[in-house]
mmCIF file of C-alpha atoms in Angstrom:
data_model
loop_
_atom_site.group_PDB
_atom_site.id
_atom_site.type_symbol
_atom_site.label_atom_id
_atom_site.label_comp_id
_atom_site.label_asym_id
_atom_site.label_seq_id
_atom_site.Cartn_x
_atom_site.Cartn_y
_atom_site.Cartn_z
ATOM 1 C CA MET A 1 72.529 33.229 19.991
ATOM 2 C CA ILE A 2 74.836 33.150 22.943
ATOM 3 C CA ASN A 3 76.450 36.482 23.823
ATOM 4 C CA PRO A 4 80.104 35.809 24.603
ATOM 5 C CA PHE A 5 80.607 39.330 25.974
ATOM 6 C CA THR A 6 79.355 38.790 29.491
ATOM 7 C CA ASP A 7 80.501 40.682 32.574
ATOM 8 C CA GLU A 8 82.410 37.539 33.560
ATOM 9 C CA TYR A 9 84.205 37.543 30.212
ATOM 10 C CA PHE A 10 85.491 41.076 30.746
ATOM 11 C CA MET A 11 86.190 40.598 34.436
ATOM 12 C CA LYS A 12 88.490 37.715 33.510
ATOM 13 C CA LYS A 13 90.552 40.197 31.529
ATOM 14 C CA ALA A 14 90.723 42.499 34.548
ATOM 15 C CA LEU A 15 91.789 39.480 36.632
ATOM 16 C CA GLN A 16 94.577 38.764 34.159
ATOM 17 C CA GLU A 17 95.817 42.302 34.801
ATOM 18 C CA ALA A 18 95.609 41.716 38.551
ATOM 19 C CA GLU A 19 97.737 38.598 38.101
ATOM 20 C CA ILE A 20 100.372 40.633 36.285
ATOM 21 C CA ALA A 21 100.430 43.009 39.269
ATOM 22 C CA PHE A 22 100.752 40.006 41.593
ATOM 23 C CA ASP A 23 103.785 38.728 39.677
ATOM 24 C CA LYS A 24 105.399 42.180 40.025
ATOM 25 C CA GLY A 25 104.900 42.241 43.798
ATOM 26 C CA GLU A 26 102.142 44.843 43.543
ATOM 27 C CA ILE A 27 98.841 44.619 45.410
ATOM 28 C CA PRO A 28 96.962 42.596 42.775
ATOM 29 C CA VAL A 29 94.255 44.828 41.345
ATOM 30 C CA GLY A 30 93.470 44.981 37.648
ATOM 31 C CA ALA A 31 91.119 47.135 35.590
ATOM 32 C CA ILE A 32 89.955 47.394 32.007
ATOM 33 C CA VAL A 33 87.688 49.853 30.193
ATOM 34 C CA VAL A 34 85.267 48.576 27.572
ATOM 35 C CA VAL A 35 83.195 50.418 24.997
ATOM 36 C CA ASN A 36 80.887 48.533 22.601
ATOM 37 C CA ASN A 37 82.437 45.251 23.706
ATOM 38 C CA VAL A 38 85.924 46.462 22.777
ATOM 39 C CA VAL A 39 88.637 46.750 25.422
ATOM 40 C CA ILE A 40 90.149 50.224 25.049
ATOM 41 C CA ALA A 41 92.314 50.293 28.186
ATOM 42 C CA ARG A 42 93.887 47.739 30.503
ATOM 43 C CA SER A 43 96.017 48.374 33.543
ATOM 44 C CA HIS A 44 97.132 47.079 36.897
ATOM 45 C CA ASN A 45 98.245 48.599 40.147
ATOM 46 C CA LEU A 46 101.766 50.021 39.946
ATOM 47 C CA THR A 47 102.111 51.970 43.192
ATOM 48 C CA GLU A 48 105.343 50.210 44.188
ATOM 49 C CA LEU A 49 107.073 50.302 40.828
ATOM 50 C CA LEU A 50 106.201 53.950 40.265
ATOM 51 C CA ASN A 51 106.581 54.983 43.917
ATOM 52 C CA ASP A 52 103.263 56.726 43.537
ATOM 53 C CA VAL A 53 100.107 56.328 45.612
ATOM 54 C CA THR A 54 98.053 57.608 42.675
ATOM 55 C CA ALA A 55 99.086 54.723 40.379
ATOM 56 C CA HIS A 56 96.055 52.552 41.116
ATOM 57 C CA ALA A 57 94.783 50.395 38.251
ATOM 58 C CA GLU A 58 91.620 52.481 37.850
ATOM 59 C CA MET A 59 93.480 55.809 37.600
ATOM 60 C CA GLN A 60 95.707 54.498 34.845
ATOM 61 C CA ALA A 61 92.736 52.940 33.038
ATOM 62 C CA ILE A 62 90.832 56.259 33.100
ATOM 63 C CA THR A 63 93.832 58.111 31.661
ATOM 64 C CA ALA A 64 94.444 55.437 29.014
ATOM 65 C CA ALA A 65 90.781 55.233 27.975
ATOM 66 C CA ALA A 66 90.512 59.020 27.641
ATOM 67 C CA ASN A 67 93.684 58.998 25.592
ATOM 68 C CA TYR A 68 92.221 56.315 23.295
ATOM 69 C CA LEU A 69 88.920 58.169 22.918
ATOM 70 C CA GLY A 70 90.511 61.585 22.446
ATOM 71 C CA GLY A 71 88.200 63.112 25.038
ATOM 72 C CA LYS A 72 88.214 63.110 28.779
ATOM 73 C CA TYR A 73 84.702 61.789 29.452
ATOM 74 C CA LEU A 74 83.989 58.062 29.487
ATOM 75 C CA LYS A 75 80.240 58.401 29.011
ATOM 76 C CA ASP A 76 79.622 55.171 27.069
ATOM 77 C CA CYS A 77 82.246 53.122 28.831
ATOM 78 C CA THR A 78 82.234 50.364 31.411
ATOM 79 C CA MET A 79 85.088 49.812 33.816
ATOM 80 C CA TYR A 80 85.732 46.287 35.078
ATOM 81 C CA VAL A 81 87.906 46.318 38.169
ATOM 82 C CA THR A 82 88.758 43.345 40.368
ATOM 83 C CA LEU A 83 88.456 45.246 43.682
ATOM 84 C CA GLU A 84 85.972 47.864 44.844
ATOM 85 C CA PRO A 85 87.464 51.294 44.039
ATOM 86 C CA CYS A 86 88.799 53.518 46.837
ATOM 87 C CA GLN A 87 87.833 57.159 47.488
ATOM 88 C CA MET A 88 90.445 58.476 45.065
ATOM 89 C CA CYS A 89 89.457 56.171 42.211
ATOM 90 C CA ALA A 90 85.718 56.628 42.788
ATOM 91 C CA GLY A 91 86.341 60.393 42.834
ATOM 92 C CA ALA A 92 88.160 60.119 39.496
ATOM 93 C CA LEU A 93 85.350 57.970 38.095
ATOM 94 C CA TYR A 94 82.912 60.676 39.227
ATOM 95 C CA TRP A 95 84.743 63.242 37.088
ATOM 96 C CA SER A 96 84.911 60.822 34.141
ATOM 97 C CA GLN A 97 81.106 60.449 34.081
ATOM 98 C CA ILE A 98 81.603 56.768 33.257
ATOM 99 C CA SER A 99 78.410 54.847 32.408
ATOM 100 C CA LYS A 100 79.023 51.684 34.384
ATOM 101 C CA ILE A 101 81.396 50.251 36.968
ATOM 102 C CA VAL A 102 81.574 46.502 37.507
ATOM 103 C CA PHE A 103 83.724 45.384 40.399
ATOM 104 C CA GLY A 104 84.703 42.027 41.856
ATOM 105 C CA ALA A 105 85.621 41.794 45.514
ATOM 106 C CA SER A 106 84.331 44.294 48.049
ATOM 107 C CA ASP A 107 86.762 46.349 50.133
ATOM 108 C CA GLU A 108 85.036 46.605 53.465
ATOM 109 C CA SER A 109 87.638 48.915 54.992
ATOM 110 C CA ARG A 110 88.610 51.349 52.224
ATOM 111 C CA GLY A 111 86.053 50.830 49.471
ATOM 112 C CA PHE A 112 84.074 53.819 48.197
ATOM 113 C CA LEU A 113 80.709 52.366 49.241
ATOM 114 C CA LYS A 114 81.632 52.349 52.916
ATOM 115 C CA MET A 115 83.489 55.664 52.607
ATOM 116 C CA GLY A 116 80.458 57.292 51.021
ATOM 117 C CA THR A 117 82.279 58.623 47.962
ATOM 118 C CA GLN A 118 79.836 60.051 45.454
ATOM 119 C CA LEU A 119 79.745 58.793 41.865
ATOM 120 C CA HIS A 120 78.228 60.638 38.912
ATOM 121 C CA PRO A 121 74.421 60.324 39.036
ATOM 122 C CA LYS A 122 74.437 58.558 35.635
ATOM 123 C CA THR A 123 76.906 55.856 36.723
ATOM 124 C CA VAL A 124 75.503 52.357 37.287
ATOM 125 C CA VAL A 125 77.347 50.007 39.656
ATOM 126 C CA LYS A 126 77.382 46.217 39.611
ATOM 127 C CA ARG A 127 79.305 44.339 42.264
ATOM 128 C CA GLY A 128 80.437 40.818 43.048
ATOM 129 C CA VAL A 129 81.440 39.639 39.551
ATOM 130 C CA LEU A 130 84.122 36.938 39.998
ATOM 131 C CA ALA A 131 84.510 38.308 43.510
ATOM 132 C CA GLU A 132 85.901 35.056 44.863
ATOM 133 C CA GLU A 133 88.685 34.904 42.286
ATOM 134 C CA ALA A 134 89.673 38.522 43.004
ATOM 135 C CA SER A 135 89.499 37.996 46.744
ATOM 136 C CA ASP A 136 91.552 34.776 46.576
ATOM 137 C CA LEU A 137 94.269 36.590 44.652
ATOM 138 C CA MET A 138 94.410 39.334 47.295
ATOM 139 C CA LYS A 139 94.554 36.789 50.131
ATOM 140 C CA ARG A 140 97.298 34.859 48.347
ATOM 141 C CA PHE A 141 99.259 38.106 47.918
ATOM 142 C CA PHE A 142 99.085 39.148 51.562
ATOM 143 C CA ALA A 143 99.866 35.601 52.735
ATOM 144 C CA THR A 144 103.065 35.720 50.644
ATOM 145 C CA LYS A 145 103.969 39.134 52.087
ATOM 146 C CA ARG A 146 103.585 37.890 55.653
ATOM 147 C CA LYS A 147 106.066 35.053 55.098
ATOM 148 C CA MET B 1 113.534 87.411 63.765
ATOM 149 C CA ILE B 2 110.788 87.491 61.202
ATOM 150 C CA ASN B 3 109.987 84.151 59.599
ATOM 151 C CA PRO B 4 109.568 84.749 55.863
ATOM 152 C CA PHE B 5 108.181 81.254 55.309
ATOM 153 C CA THR B 6 104.587 81.879 56.220
ATOM 154 C CA ASP B 7 101.573 80.035 54.832
ATOM 155 C CA GLU B 8 100.827 83.151 52.782
ATOM 156 C CA TYR B 9 104.326 83.050 51.309
ATOM 157 C CA PHE B 10 103.847 79.510 50.042
ATOM 158 C CA MET B 11 100.245 80.034 48.999
ATOM 159 C CA LYS B 12 101.409 82.849 46.736
ATOM 160 C CA LYS B 13 103.531 80.303 44.914
ATOM 161 C CA ALA B 14 100.492 78.055 44.507
ATOM 162 C CA LEU B 15 98.567 81.070 43.195
ATOM 163 C CA GLN B 16 101.302 81.689 40.638
ATOM 164 C CA GLU B 17 100.702 78.146 39.412
ATOM 165 C CA ALA B 18 96.960 78.796 39.271
ATOM 166 C CA GLU B 19 97.654 81.858 37.129
ATOM 167 C CA ILE B 20 99.664 79.750 34.701
ATOM 168 C CA ALA B 21 96.649 77.424 34.429
ATOM 169 C CA PHE B 22 94.421 80.455 33.834
ATOM 170 C CA ASP B 23 96.618 81.619 30.961
ATOM 171 C CA LYS B 24 96.353 78.151 29.389
ATOM 172 C CA GLY B 25 92.547 78.164 29.548
ATOM 173 C CA GLU B 26 92.500 75.613 32.362
ATOM 174 C CA ILE B 27 90.356 75.954 35.491
ATOM 175 C CA PRO B 28 92.852 77.964 37.555
ATOM 176 C CA VAL B 29 93.987 75.764 40.419
ATOM 177 C CA GLY B 30 97.598 75.545 41.528
ATOM 178 C CA ALA B 31 99.396 73.411 44.091
ATOM 179 C CA ILE B 32 102.848 73.105 45.599
ATOM 180 C CA VAL B 33 104.405 70.674 48.055
ATOM 181 C CA VAL B 34 106.813 71.942 50.693
ATOM 182 C CA VAL B 35 109.165 70.099 53.017
ATOM 183 C CA ASN B 36 111.389 71.973 55.504
ATOM 184 C CA ASN B 37 110.490 75.271 53.794
ATOM 185 C CA VAL B 38 111.696 73.962 50.435
ATOM 186 C CA VAL B 39 109.296 73.665 47.492
ATOM 187 C CA ILE B 40 109.730 70.159 46.079
ATOM 188 C CA ALA B 41 106.804 70.112 43.638
ATOM 189 C CA ARG B 42 104.691 72.657 41.823
ATOM 190 C CA SER B 43 101.838 72.043 39.422
ATOM 191 C CA HIS B 44 98.616 73.384 38.006
ATOM 192 C CA ASN B 45 95.460 71.896 36.637
ATOM 193 C CA LEU B 46 95.937 70.396 33.158
ATOM 194 C CA THR B 47 92.692 68.499 32.563
ATOM 195 C CA GLU B 48 92.028 70.209 29.222
ATOM 196 C CA LEU B 49 95.523 70.025 27.796
ATOM 197 C CA LEU B 50 95.953 66.386 28.790
ATOM 198 C CA ASN B 51 92.322 65.418 28.101
ATOM 199 C CA ASP B 52 92.363 63.733 31.460
ATOM 200 C CA VAL B 53 90.035 64.233 34.411
ATOM 201 C CA THR B 54 92.729 62.932 36.745
ATOM 202 C CA ALA B 55 95.175 65.762 35.886
ATOM 203 C CA HIS B 56 94.210 67.997 38.798
ATOM 204 C CA ALA B 57 96.993 70.132 40.280
ATOM 205 C CA GLU B 58 97.065 68.096 43.502
ATOM 206 C CA MET B 59 97.416 64.728 41.733
ATOM 207 C CA GLN B 60 100.378 65.944 39.741
ATOM 208 C CA ALA B 61 101.952 67.526 42.825
ATOM 209 C CA ILE B 62 101.649 64.261 44.776
ATOM 210 C CA THR B 63 103.312 62.318 41.964
ATOM 211 C CA ALA B 64 106.060 64.927 41.547
ATOM 212 C CA ALA B 65 106.772 65.191 45.280
ATOM 213 C CA ALA B 66 107.016 61.398 45.648
ATOM 214 C CA ASN B 67 109.336 61.328 42.673
ATOM 215 C CA TYR B 68 111.529 63.978 44.285
ATOM 216 C CA LEU B 69 111.566 62.190 47.636
ATOM 217 C CA GLY B 70 112.124 58.734 46.153
ATOM 218 C CA GLY B 71 109.311 57.300 48.257
ATOM 219 C CA LYS B 72 105.579 57.375 47.904
ATOM 220 C CA TYR B 73 104.629 58.775 51.317
ATOM 221 C CA LEU B 74 104.600 62.519 51.960
ATOM 222 C CA LYS B 75 104.734 62.245 55.732
ATOM 223 C CA ASP B 76 106.682 65.439 56.476
ATOM 224 C CA CYS B 77 105.205 67.476 53.671
ATOM 225 C CA THR B 78 102.676 70.281 53.401
ATOM 226 C CA MET B 79 100.554 70.819 50.317
ATOM 227 C CA TYR B 80 99.423 74.356 49.507
ATOM 228 C CA VAL B 81 96.542 74.337 47.060
ATOM 229 C CA THR B 82 94.479 77.327 45.948
ATOM 230 C CA LEU B 83 91.124 75.499 45.984
ATOM 231 C CA GLU B 84 89.699 72.958 48.411
ATOM 232 C CA PRO B 85 90.552 69.490 47.057
ATOM 233 C CA CYS B 86 87.845 67.286 45.513
ATOM 234 C CA GLN B 87 87.042 63.683 46.490
ATOM 235 C CA MET B 88 89.653 62.277 44.124
ATOM 236 C CA CYS B 89 92.455 64.538 45.326
ATOM 237 C CA ALA B 90 91.546 64.167 48.990
ATOM 238 C CA GLY B 91 91.477 60.402 48.450
ATOM 239 C CA ALA B 92 94.966 60.566 46.934
ATOM 240 C CA LEU B 93 96.155 62.746 49.826
ATOM 241 C CA TYR B 94 94.746 60.121 52.193
ATOM 242 C CA TRP B 95 96.986 57.475 50.608
ATOM 243 C CA SER B 96 99.982 59.839 50.661
ATOM 244 C CA GLN B 97 99.723 60.278 54.457
ATOM 245 C CA ILE B 98 100.651 63.935 53.958
ATOM 246 C CA SER B 99 101.251 65.894 57.187
ATOM 247 C CA LYS B 100 99.387 69.072 56.342
ATOM 248 C CA ILE B 101 97.074 70.509 53.722
ATOM 249 C CA VAL B 102 96.625 74.267 53.431
ATOM 250 C CA PHE B 103 93.970 75.386 50.999
ATOM 251 C CA GLY B 104 92.670 78.759 49.841
ATOM 252 C CA ALA B 105 89.113 79.035 48.579
ATOM 253 C CA SER B 106 86.424 76.611 49.688
ATOM 254 C CA ASP B 107 84.522 74.542 47.118
ATOM 255 C CA GLU B 108 81.036 74.390 48.535
ATOM 256 C CA SER B 109 79.723 72.050 45.849
ATOM 257 C CA ARG B 110 82.506 69.552 45.184
ATOM 258 C CA GLY B 111 85.033 70.065 47.967
ATOM 259 C CA PHE B 112 86.075 67.107 50.100
ATOM 260 C CA LEU B 113 84.746 68.624 53.338
ATOM 261 C CA LYS B 114 81.166 68.685 52.088
ATOM 262 C CA MET B 115 81.582 65.349 50.315
ATOM 263 C CA GLY B 116 82.858 63.746 53.508
ATOM 264 C CA THR B 117 86.032 62.333 52.011
ATOM 265 C CA GLN B 118 88.287 60.901 54.685
ATOM 266 C CA LEU B 119 91.874 62.092 55.081
ATOM 267 C CA HIS B 120 94.638 60.229 56.879
ATOM 268 C CA PRO B 121 94.184 60.623 60.661
ATOM 269 C CA LYS B 122 97.598 62.307 60.907
ATOM 270 C CA THR B 123 96.804 64.985 58.313
ATOM 271 C CA VAL B 124 96.178 68.518 59.596
ATOM 272 C CA VAL B 125 94.032 70.877 57.512
ATOM 273 C CA LYS B 126 94.154 74.670 57.402
ATOM 274 C CA ARG B 127 91.723 76.558 55.208
ATOM 275 C CA GLY B 128 91.133 80.082 53.947
ATOM 276 C CA VAL B 129 94.731 81.181 53.254
ATOM 277 C CA LEU B 130 94.579 83.833 50.481
ATOM 278 C CA ALA B 131 91.093 82.519 49.813
ATOM 279 C CA GLU B 132 89.925 85.765 48.250
ATOM 280 C CA GLU B 133 92.748 85.809 45.705
ATOM 281 C CA ALA B 134 92.044 82.192 44.714
ATOM 282 C CA SER B 135 88.329 82.789 44.545
ATOM 283 C CA ASP B 136 88.730 85.950 42.459
ATOM 284 C CA LEU B 137 90.855 84.058 39.956
ATOM 285 C CA MET B 138 88.183 81.358 39.628
ATOM 286 C CA LYS B 139 85.425 83.952 39.183
ATOM 287 C CA ARG B 140 87.483 85.799 36.578
ATOM 288 C CA PHE B 141 88.025 82.503 34.728
ATOM 289 C CA PHE B 142 84.363 81.530 34.602
ATOM 290 C CA ALA B 143 83.335 85.086 33.651
ATOM 291 C CA THR B 144 85.703 84.849 30.664
ATOM 292 C CA LYS B 145 84.285 81.448 29.697
ATOM 293 C CA ARG B 146 80.733 82.752 29.720
ATOM 294 C CA LYS B 147 81.542 85.489 27.232
#
């Protein structure tokens, strides 16, 4: 039997969130949190709208997922996020003790891997899922901004 | 003329916030944001009450200060925080481009200095202001929890 709940399936939902951010003039990053194949949180970057550097997609998704679960730890959860998390978001994911992080495009300048931000020892990371789609969206966004 | 607006003066206000957290059963960390000797944000850790690992004092203070200023960058601001910020909070402070961070007690296990979290190049850091008071409050909190 074919499993429809692949990483690509869920990353597409995160990409849909990124597209919503794009349409709002926000840097297009989207994130969702999944537990047992159910999406329990979805969010996109809102730093411009909220005038708040902490309003990254991942931060909102962590808060929303904890609210849904009624507890602050995301131990059996997977986050799908279109761009590699930054120091702040990786630091928040550390505190959340999330089980798995799947990200799309790498962020070679400000991503947590280059910055050396520490995740929780139990957190598994998978990278590069629909990376090209996420990266294309970012490039399209910054090309528009330069016009 | 004596300047009443010393770092100790403002750190006492952050400590008052930490004491409010203590009374609520939260890990007692407090933070304020100051611009031109005026306190524009004050907050304390609320991770338990809000069931949210992102609800550190610093995160809330950044959001509140940006809200007050009507812009997301805290370029002329100083944050006073009773405990050395973690990776998440230091990462948020990086994005905020805050001018100065003054902290009290060091966090040898999870503080941003040990973790190597990068701040904005323009951010100045001063440590150890009323460190003993902040540290005593933390010790008192964890001693109560162990009972």
